[in-house]
mmCIF file of C-alpha atoms in Angstrom:
data_model
loop_
_atom_site.group_PDB
_atom_site.id
_atom_site.type_symbol
_atom_site.label_atom_id
_atom_site.label_comp_id
_atom_site.label_asym_id
_atom_site.label_seq_id
_atom_site.Cartn_x
_atom_site.Cartn_y
_atom_site.Cartn_z
ATOM 1 C CA MET D 7 -63.652 -7.998 22.783
ATOM 2 C CA ASN D 8 -60.850 -10.580 23.128
ATOM 3 C CA LYS D 9 -62.366 -13.450 25.253
ATOM 4 C CA PRO D 10 -60.785 -16.699 26.546
ATOM 5 C CA GLY D 11 -61.846 -20.114 24.716
ATOM 6 C CA THR D 12 -64.263 -22.896 25.550
ATOM 7 C CA LYS D 13 -61.801 -24.909 26.990
ATOM 8 C CA ASN D 14 -59.263 -21.784 28.075
ATOM 9 C CA LEU D 15 -56.179 -23.866 26.435
ATOM 10 C CA ILE D 16 -54.166 -23.513 23.391
ATOM 11 C CA THR D 17 -56.274 -26.422 21.840
ATOM 12 C CA ASP D 18 -58.680 -23.455 21.682
ATOM 13 C CA VAL D 19 -56.861 -22.976 18.671
ATOM 14 C CA ASP D 20 -58.037 -24.960 15.388
ATOM 15 C CA GLY D 21 -55.541 -27.409 14.243
ATOM 16 C CA ILE D 22 -53.481 -27.496 17.698
ATOM 17 C CA LYS D 23 -53.238 -30.701 19.956
ATOM 18 C CA ILE D 24 -51.049 -31.461 23.296
ATOM 19 C CA GLY D 25 -49.573 -34.518 24.301
ATOM 20 C CA ASN D 26 -48.114 -34.721 27.759
ATOM 21 C CA ALA D 27 -46.091 -37.881 29.408
ATOM 22 C CA GLU D 28 -44.014 -37.678 32.903
ATOM 23 C CA ASP D 29 -41.504 -39.967 34.870
ATOM 24 C CA GLU D 30 -42.652 -39.698 38.150
ATOM 25 C CA ASP D 31 -39.443 -41.410 39.569
ATOM 26 C CA VAL D 32 -37.410 -39.136 37.771
ATOM 27 C CA MET D 33 -39.682 -36.327 38.497
ATOM 28 C CA THR D 34 -39.723 -34.882 35.011
ATOM 29 C CA GLY D 35 -41.532 -34.791 31.531
ATOM 30 C CA VAL D 36 -42.092 -33.476 28.333
ATOM 31 C CA THR D 37 -45.226 -31.772 26.407
ATOM 32 C CA ALA D 38 -45.690 -32.298 22.800
ATOM 33 C CA ILE D 39 -47.715 -29.222 20.701
ATOM 34 C CA VAL D 40 -48.448 -31.330 17.939
ATOM 35 C CA PRO D 41 -50.654 -29.236 14.966
ATOM 36 C CA ASP D 42 -52.580 -31.277 12.220
ATOM 37 C CA ASN D 43 -50.845 -30.457 9.681
ATOM 38 C CA ALA D 44 -47.463 -29.227 9.488
ATOM 39 C CA ALA D 45 -47.284 -25.371 10.387
ATOM 40 C CA VAL D 46 -45.539 -22.345 9.687
ATOM 41 C CA ALA D 47 -43.209 -21.721 12.894
ATOM 42 C CA GLY D 48 -40.882 -18.732 14.364
ATOM 43 C CA VAL D 49 -39.030 -18.376 17.153
ATOM 44 C CA ASP D 50 -37.541 -16.224 19.852
ATOM 45 C CA VAL D 51 -34.906 -16.767 22.303
ATOM 46 C CA ARG D 52 -33.996 -14.285 25.114
ATOM 47 C CA GLY D 53 -32.432 -15.978 27.846
ATOM 48 C CA GLY D 54 -28.903 -16.429 28.601
ATOM 49 C CA GLY D 55 -28.851 -20.263 29.456
ATOM 50 C CA PRO D 56 -30.947 -21.649 26.380
ATOM 51 C CA GLY D 57 -30.868 -25.545 25.410
ATOM 52 C CA THR D 58 -32.575 -25.559 22.281
ATOM 53 C CA ARG D 59 -32.955 -27.956 18.979
ATOM 54 C CA GLU D 60 -33.432 -26.621 15.391
ATOM 55 C CA THR D 61 -34.436 -23.175 16.368
ATOM 56 C CA GLU D 62 -31.804 -21.867 13.692
ATOM 57 C CA ALA D 63 -33.841 -23.533 11.128
ATOM 58 C CA LEU D 64 -37.133 -21.570 11.938
ATOM 59 C CA ASN D 65 -34.942 -18.131 10.776
ATOM 60 C CA PRO D 66 -37.004 -16.667 8.228
ATOM 61 C CA ASP D 67 -33.657 -16.944 5.569
ATOM 62 C CA CYS D 68 -33.606 -20.806 5.998
ATOM 63 C CA LEU D 69 -34.886 -23.424 4.071
ATOM 64 C CA VAL D 70 -37.448 -25.174 5.916
ATOM 65 C CA GLU D 71 -40.721 -23.364 6.275
ATOM 66 C CA ARG D 72 -43.096 -25.804 8.354
ATOM 67 C CA VAL D 73 -42.942 -27.682 11.727
ATOM 68 C CA ASP D 74 -44.195 -30.950 12.399
ATOM 69 C CA ALA D 75 -44.427 -30.328 16.360
ATOM 70 C CA VAL D 76 -42.793 -28.427 18.632
ATOM 71 C CA VAL D 77 -41.374 -30.316 21.919
ATOM 72 C CA LEU D 78 -40.588 -28.970 25.390
ATOM 73 C CA SER D 79 -38.918 -30.890 28.053
ATOM 74 C CA GLY D 80 -37.311 -31.022 31.478
ATOM 75 C CA GLY D 81 -33.795 -32.706 31.715
ATOM 76 C CA SER D 82 -31.960 -29.553 30.462
ATOM 77 C CA VAL D 83 -29.368 -31.262 27.935
ATOM 78 C CA TYR D 84 -30.476 -34.528 28.549
ATOM 79 C CA GLY D 85 -34.085 -33.683 27.488
ATOM 80 C CA LEU D 86 -32.979 -32.624 23.887
ATOM 81 C CA GLU D 87 -33.256 -36.319 23.204
ATOM 82 C CA ALA D 88 -37.244 -36.082 23.791
ATOM 83 C CA ALA D 89 -37.130 -34.781 20.440
ATOM 84 C CA ALA D 90 -35.601 -37.551 19.078
ATOM 85 C CA GLY D 91 -38.390 -39.737 20.363
ATOM 86 C CA ALA D 92 -41.283 -37.352 18.716
ATOM 87 C CA VAL D 93 -39.577 -37.456 15.840
ATOM 88 C CA MET D 94 -39.946 -41.377 15.547
ATOM 89 C CA ALA D 95 -43.260 -41.356 16.797
ATOM 90 C CA LEU D 96 -44.633 -38.712 14.227
ATOM 91 C CA ALA D 97 -42.673 -40.524 11.393
ATOM 92 C CA LYS D 98 -44.432 -43.260 12.488
ATOM 93 C CA LEU D 99 -48.018 -41.703 11.797
ATOM 94 C CA GLY D 100 -46.540 -40.646 8.496
ATOM 95 C CA ARG D 101 -45.699 -37.264 9.186
ATOM 96 C CA GLY D 102 -42.793 -35.190 7.866
ATOM 97 C CA PHE D 103 -41.552 -34.372 3.997
ATOM 98 C CA GLN D 104 -41.120 -37.273 2.022
ATOM 99 C CA MET D 105 -37.162 -38.041 1.574
ATOM 100 C CA LYS D 106 -36.637 -40.879 -0.790
ATOM 101 C CA VAL D 107 -37.763 -44.078 1.212
ATOM 102 C CA ILE D 108 -38.259 -42.272 4.136
ATOM 103 C CA ARG D 109 -40.362 -39.377 6.389
ATOM 104 C CA VAL D 110 -38.334 -36.558 7.796
ATOM 105 C CA PRO D 111 -40.599 -34.650 10.434
ATOM 106 C CA ILE D 112 -39.207 -31.501 11.396
ATOM 107 C CA VAL D 113 -39.114 -30.645 15.664
ATOM 108 C CA PRO D 114 -37.843 -27.685 17.252
ATOM 109 C CA SER D 115 -37.736 -28.203 20.823
ATOM 110 C CA ALA D 116 -36.366 -26.272 23.894
ATOM 111 C CA VAL D 117 -35.390 -27.710 27.522
ATOM 112 C CA LEU D 118 -35.620 -26.667 30.843
ATOM 113 C CA PHE D 119 -33.363 -27.467 33.795
ATOM 114 C CA ASP D 120 -35.114 -29.901 36.601
ATOM 115 C CA LEU D 121 -32.085 -31.814 37.388
ATOM 116 C CA GLY D 122 -31.742 -30.294 40.867
ATOM 117 C CA ASN D 123 -34.807 -31.625 42.390
ATOM 118 C CA ALA D 124 -35.567 -34.598 44.490
ATOM 119 C CA GLY D 125 -36.323 -36.859 41.314
ATOM 120 C CA ASN D 126 -34.123 -39.837 40.648
ATOM 121 C CA LYS D 127 -31.484 -39.115 38.322
ATOM 122 C CA GLU D 128 -29.391 -42.192 38.424
ATOM 123 C CA TRP D 129 -30.457 -43.710 34.958
ATOM 124 C CA GLY D 130 -27.297 -45.070 33.392
ATOM 125 C CA ASP D 131 -26.737 -44.551 29.731
ATOM 126 C CA MET D 132 -30.785 -44.139 29.236
ATOM 127 C CA PRO D 133 -32.426 -41.274 30.179
ATOM 128 C CA PRO D 134 -35.873 -41.375 29.852
ATOM 129 C CA TYR D 135 -36.643 -38.701 27.112
ATOM 130 C CA ARG D 136 -36.973 -40.128 23.908
ATOM 131 C CA ARG D 137 -39.592 -42.546 25.329
ATOM 132 C CA LEU D 138 -41.344 -39.582 26.960
ATOM 133 C CA GLY D 139 -41.350 -37.608 23.364
ATOM 134 C CA MET D 140 -42.852 -40.562 21.881
ATOM 135 C CA ALA D 141 -45.216 -40.963 24.845
ATOM 136 C CA ALA D 142 -46.089 -37.303 24.243
ATOM 137 C CA VAL D 143 -46.870 -37.225 20.460
ATOM 138 C CA GLU D 144 -48.812 -41.018 20.696
ATOM 139 C CA THR D 145 -51.229 -39.101 23.462
ATOM 140 C CA ALA D 146 -51.965 -35.816 21.855
ATOM 141 C CA GLY D 147 -55.505 -34.667 21.834
ATOM 142 C CA ASP D 148 -57.677 -31.511 22.811
ATOM 143 C CA ASP D 149 -57.691 -31.354 26.612
ATOM 144 C CA PHE D 150 -55.184 -31.735 29.182
ATOM 145 C CA ALA D 151 -54.390 -30.593 32.808
ATOM 146 C CA LEU D 152 -52.380 -28.078 34.265
ATOM 147 C CA GLY D 153 -50.035 -27.771 37.053
ATOM 148 C CA ASN D 154 -47.688 -30.886 37.516
ATOM 149 C CA ILE D 155 -48.224 -32.264 33.787
ATOM 150 C CA GLY D 156 -45.625 -32.793 30.942
ATOM 151 C CA ALA D 157 -42.548 -30.417 30.970
ATOM 152 C CA GLY D 158 -43.505 -28.802 34.016
ATOM 153 C CA TYR D 159 -44.025 -31.712 36.357
ATOM 154 C CA GLY D 160 -40.643 -31.207 37.573
ATOM 155 C CA ALA D 161 -40.384 -27.505 37.520
ATOM 156 C CA ALA D 162 -40.001 -24.707 40.128
ATOM 157 C CA ALA D 163 -41.156 -20.897 39.687
ATOM 158 C CA GLY D 164 -38.380 -19.395 41.900
ATOM 159 C CA ARG D 165 -39.048 -21.480 45.839
ATOM 160 C CA ILE D 166 -42.364 -22.609 44.941
ATOM 161 C CA LYS D 167 -43.663 -25.095 42.654
ATOM 162 C CA GLY D 168 -43.958 -24.307 38.907
ATOM 163 C CA GLY D 169 -45.509 -25.879 36.141
ATOM 164 C CA LEU D 170 -47.583 -26.012 32.561
ATOM 165 C CA GLY D 171 -49.536 -23.412 32.564
ATOM 166 C CA SER D 172 -52.156 -22.916 29.233
ATOM 167 C CA ALA D 173 -54.184 -19.671 28.312
ATOM 168 C CA SER D 174 -56.607 -18.816 25.000
ATOM 169 C CA LEU D 175 -58.048 -15.560 24.061
ATOM 170 C CA ILE D 176 -60.528 -15.187 20.747
ATOM 171 C CA SER D 177 -61.478 -12.338 19.142
ATOM 172 C CA ALA D 178 -64.910 -11.190 17.998
ATOM 173 C CA ASP D 179 -63.714 -11.529 14.091
ATOM 174 C CA GLY D 180 -62.740 -15.486 15.013
ATOM 175 C CA VAL D 181 -58.897 -14.522 15.528
ATOM 176 C CA GLN D 182 -57.808 -17.531 17.678
ATOM 177 C CA VAL D 183 -54.517 -17.360 19.988
ATOM 178 C CA GLY D 184 -53.245 -19.952 22.601
ATOM 179 C CA ALA D 185 -50.085 -20.224 24.574
ATOM 180 C CA VAL D 186 -48.870 -23.312 26.880
ATOM 181 C CA PHE D 187 -45.930 -22.727 29.064
ATOM 182 C CA ALA D 188 -43.788 -24.963 31.148
ATOM 183 C CA VAL D 189 -42.824 -22.404 34.014
ATOM 184 C CA ASN D 190 -39.120 -23.086 35.849
ATOM 185 C CA PRO D 191 -37.867 -19.282 35.921
ATOM 186 C CA VAL D 192 -35.011 -17.838 37.993
ATOM 187 C CA GLY D 193 -37.466 -15.068 39.196
ATOM 188 C CA SER D 194 -40.596 -15.196 41.339
ATOM 189 C CA VAL D 195 -43.985 -14.799 39.498
ATOM 190 C CA VAL D 196 -45.588 -13.304 42.891
ATOM 191 C CA ILE D 197 -45.147 -10.270 44.129
ATOM 192 C CA PRO D 198 -42.685 -10.060 47.375
ATOM 193 C CA GLY D 199 -44.652 -10.167 50.518
ATOM 194 C CA THR D 200 -47.457 -11.333 49.390
ATOM 195 C CA ARG D 201 -50.024 -13.615 47.796
ATOM 196 C CA HIS D 202 -50.877 -11.655 44.340
ATOM 197 C CA PHE D 203 -49.378 -12.548 40.984
ATOM 198 C CA TRP D 204 -47.479 -10.079 38.865
ATOM 199 C CA ALA D 205 -49.786 -11.550 36.280
ATOM 200 C CA TRP D 206 -53.178 -10.499 38.636
ATOM 201 C CA SER D 207 -54.269 -7.670 36.021
ATOM 202 C CA PHE D 208 -54.425 -10.182 33.143
ATOM 203 C CA GLU D 209 -56.356 -12.691 35.103
ATOM 204 C CA GLN D 210 -59.717 -13.632 33.143
ATOM 205 C CA ASP D 211 -62.973 -15.181 35.249
ATOM 206 C CA GLY D 212 -60.650 -16.121 38.590
ATOM 207 C CA GLU D 213 -58.677 -18.102 36.083
ATOM 208 C CA TYR D 214 -55.909 -18.138 39.143
ATOM 209 C CA GLY D 215 -57.585 -17.461 42.141
ATOM 210 C CA GLY D 216 -59.008 -14.203 41.769
ATOM 211 C CA PHE D 217 -56.565 -12.478 44.260
ATOM 212 C CA GLY D 218 -56.645 -9.031 42.445
ATOM 213 C CA PRO D 219 -54.566 -6.215 43.124
ATOM 214 C CA PRO D 220 -52.216 -5.713 46.000
ATOM 215 C CA GLU D 221 -52.299 -3.369 48.650
ATOM 216 C CA PHE D 222 -49.135 -1.953 50.007
ATOM 217 C CA GLN D 223 -48.366 -0.093 53.191
ATOM 218 C CA GLY D 224 -45.412 1.516 51.551
ATOM 219 C CA ASP D 225 -43.513 1.591 48.003
ATOM 220 C CA MET D 226 -43.452 -1.427 45.873
ATOM 221 C CA PRO D 227 -40.165 -3.364 46.731
ATOM 222 C CA LEU D 228 -37.731 -3.359 43.689
ATOM 223 C CA ASP D 229 -34.984 -5.138 44.811
ATOM 224 C CA ILE D 230 -34.540 -8.693 43.340
ATOM 225 C CA PRO D 231 -37.477 -11.083 45.025
ATOM 226 C CA ALA D 232 -35.761 -13.239 47.734
ATOM 227 C CA GLU D 233 -38.431 -16.355 46.315
ATOM 228 C CA SER D 234 -36.007 -16.170 43.057
ATOM 229 C CA ARG D 235 -33.855 -18.991 43.030
ATOM 230 C CA LEU D 236 -30.414 -18.821 40.811
ATOM 231 C CA ALA D 237 -28.689 -21.632 38.315
ATOM 232 C CA GLU D 238 -32.060 -23.705 38.256
ATOM 233 C CA ASN D 239 -34.283 -22.379 35.699
ATOM 234 C CA THR D 240 -35.889 -21.455 32.202
ATOM 235 C CA THR D 241 -39.455 -20.619 31.055
ATOM 236 C CA ILE D 242 -40.411 -22.448 27.569
ATOM 237 C CA GLY D 243 -43.126 -22.450 25.746
ATOM 238 C CA VAL D 244 -45.627 -22.251 22.461
ATOM 239 C CA VAL D 245 -47.653 -19.596 21.187
ATOM 240 C CA ALA D 246 -50.342 -20.322 18.775
ATOM 241 C CA THR D 247 -52.827 -18.573 15.967
ATOM 242 C CA ASN D 248 -55.236 -19.685 13.405
ATOM 243 C CA VAL D 249 -54.316 -17.328 11.134
ATOM 244 C CA THR D 250 -52.151 -17.770 8.168
ATOM 245 C CA LEU D 251 -48.588 -16.107 8.887
ATOM 246 C CA THR D 252 -45.244 -16.063 7.279
ATOM 247 C CA LYS D 253 -42.119 -17.423 8.939
ATOM 248 C CA SER D 254 -40.784 -13.622 9.332
ATOM 249 C CA GLU D 255 -44.420 -12.638 10.922
ATOM 250 C CA ALA D 256 -44.421 -15.865 13.584
ATOM 251 C CA LYS D 257 -41.038 -14.524 14.571
ATOM 252 C CA ARG D 258 -42.638 -11.255 15.150
ATOM 253 C CA ILE D 259 -45.529 -12.758 17.403
ATOM 254 C CA ALA D 260 -42.529 -14.672 19.229
ATOM 255 C CA ILE D 261 -40.677 -11.347 19.838
ATOM 256 C CA MET D 262 -43.845 -9.875 20.883
ATOM 257 C CA ALA D 263 -45.306 -12.410 23.393
ATOM 258 C CA HIS D 264 -41.727 -12.650 25.571
ATOM 259 C CA ASP D 265 -43.643 -9.323 27.071
ATOM 260 C CA GLY D 266 -46.025 -11.640 28.474
ATOM 261 C CA LEU D 267 -42.874 -13.450 30.388
ATOM 262 C CA ALA D 268 -42.200 -9.810 31.375
ATOM 263 C CA ARG D 269 -45.475 -9.217 32.607
ATOM 264 C CA ALA D 270 -45.352 -12.412 34.760
ATOM 265 C CA ILE D 271 -41.732 -12.831 35.980
ATOM 266 C CA ARG D 272 -39.939 -10.875 37.965
ATOM 267 C CA PRO D 273 -36.659 -10.828 37.103
ATOM 268 C CA VAL D 274 -37.059 -12.608 33.499
ATOM 269 C CA HIS D 275 -34.519 -13.093 30.655
ATOM 270 C CA THR D 276 -31.311 -13.731 33.257
ATOM 271 C CA PRO D 277 -28.266 -14.998 32.516
ATOM 272 C CA PHE D 278 -29.373 -18.184 34.273
ATOM 273 C CA ASP D 279 -32.382 -18.417 32.199
ATOM 274 C CA GLY D 280 -33.234 -20.328 28.946
ATOM 275 C CA ASP D 281 -36.442 -18.448 28.009
ATOM 276 C CA SER D 282 -37.573 -19.346 24.673
ATOM 277 C CA ILE D 283 -40.618 -18.675 22.824
ATOM 278 C CA PHE D 284 -41.978 -20.495 19.910
ATOM 279 C CA ALA D 285 -44.979 -19.479 17.708
ATOM 280 C CA ILE D 286 -47.319 -21.542 15.088
ATOM 281 C CA SER D 287 -49.473 -20.704 12.691
ATOM 282 C CA THR D 288 -51.908 -23.518 11.834
ATOM 283 C CA GLU D 289 -53.192 -21.103 8.543
ATOM 284 C CA LYS D 290 -56.910 -21.957 9.343
ATOM 285 C CA LYS D 291 -57.888 -17.933 8.872
ATOM 286 C CA GLU D 292 -56.851 -15.412 6.632
ATOM 287 C CA LEU D 293 -55.876 -12.107 7.585
ATOM 288 C CA SER D 294 -59.077 -9.459 7.161
ATOM 289 C CA GLU D 295 -57.070 -6.200 7.820
ATOM 290 C CA PRO D 296 -53.673 -4.781 6.838
ATOM 291 C CA ARG D 297 -50.847 -7.403 7.718
ATOM 292 C CA PRO D 298 -48.932 -5.375 9.990
ATOM 293 C CA PHE D 299 -51.687 -4.125 12.246
ATOM 294 C CA GLY D 300 -53.003 -7.880 11.604
ATOM 295 C CA VAL D 301 -49.655 -9.355 13.362
ATOM 296 C CA ALA D 302 -49.615 -6.943 15.667
ATOM 297 C CA LYS D 303 -52.986 -7.636 17.383
ATOM 298 C CA ILE D 304 -52.311 -11.081 17.263
ATOM 299 C CA GLY D 305 -48.751 -10.951 19.149
ATOM 300 C CA ALA D 306 -50.644 -8.320 21.736
ATOM 301 C CA MET D 307 -52.661 -11.527 22.525
ATOM 302 C CA ALA D 308 -50.522 -13.409 22.489
ATOM 303 C CA ALA D 309 -48.547 -11.525 24.967
ATOM 304 C CA ASP D 310 -51.828 -11.812 27.345
ATOM 305 C CA CYS D 311 -51.943 -15.326 26.742
ATOM 306 C CA VAL D 312 -48.415 -15.824 27.934
ATOM 307 C CA ALA D 313 -48.717 -14.020 31.108
ATOM 308 C CA ARG D 314 -51.975 -15.957 32.171
ATOM 309 C CA SER D 315 -50.408 -19.353 30.888
ATOM 310 C CA VAL D 316 -47.264 -18.592 33.447
ATOM 311 C CA ALA D 317 -50.055 -17.728 36.137
ATOM 312 C CA ARG D 318 -52.099 -20.600 35.229
ATOM 313 C CA ALA D 319 -49.304 -22.851 35.820
ATOM 314 C CA VAL D 320 -47.813 -22.074 39.330
ATOM 315 C CA TYR D 321 -51.764 -21.714 40.510
ATOM 316 C CA ASN D 322 -52.166 -25.363 39.452
ATOM 317 C CA ALA D 323 -49.016 -26.483 40.445
ATOM 318 C CA ARG D 324 -48.926 -28.730 44.084
ATOM 319 C CA SER D 325 -46.367 -29.615 46.359
ATOM 320 C CA LEU D 326 -43.715 -31.941 45.213
ATOM 321 C CA GLY D 327 -40.211 -33.189 45.951
ATOM 322 C CA GLY D 328 -40.286 -30.869 49.277
ATOM 323 C CA VAL D 329 -41.010 -28.126 46.851
ATOM 324 C CA PRO D 330 -44.475 -26.034 48.164
ATOM 325 C CA GLY D 331 -47.146 -25.567 45.888
ATOM 326 C CA PHE D 332 -48.894 -22.442 45.839
ATOM 327 C CA MET D 333 -52.158 -23.214 46.993
ATOM 328 C CA SER D 334 -50.117 -26.104 49.527
#
């Protein structure tokens, strides 16, 4: 059986650390996913309005084989600068490939749009994201809170507070899979007219309230939820496994992981969203079964972790800047 890890966080995957940094005045933040060693990675971008950096380098036909970190950030286009800060912090730690006299860390990233929240965006010519990217890498560790933290600090999920969520699964034969997501979608994570999450059926150990299935007097409403919020958007995240993967296999895991977004958010992958998922392999364990079957198993576990991460992000987020939290 697959069960959540000890922390029920992506850091249950051997070799993964997470760092978060926030600017409360701007009402934004950054999350850095930092493997202990450069890791094989892939990416799949599904939203119609993505903001990304170095995703093309992760294509299986490109030269780059491994990444030193992945950065998730608020700030839309301004937030792409967070990866530059992460690069500097990683270089100081001796990370990256050696190029003559300088280290060159590889740090793909994705951003979400939180510029419309109540935070102060009058930052002149010095947005905070480079500083936040450095701080996120420097504080990376095994434990972190959920909700209003990191890249999820200023997020909103539909018309309620979004946030940062994470979850993990470990199989009986030692396959570890985890996810971490900054949840800021156009769509709603709750079923219209209820307190129940779309992802209710994937919940483990009451991790997002134990509300269970909804009860309807009539048919489930199938129009776009009134909770949806157009033009302020995007859900971005990382799934990780301890199993050794190729770049092509990592991309397939990222593709399968998007099913978790579809289970947890409605609508999803809209023209307004920039939904992007990175997949990382820390290469601690070899596949013990034919590779296609093993990849399918990891992808299925990843999709479940994504759905749970989305619900946990919203469940743990609290009211901020006039946006009500799920529980407050």
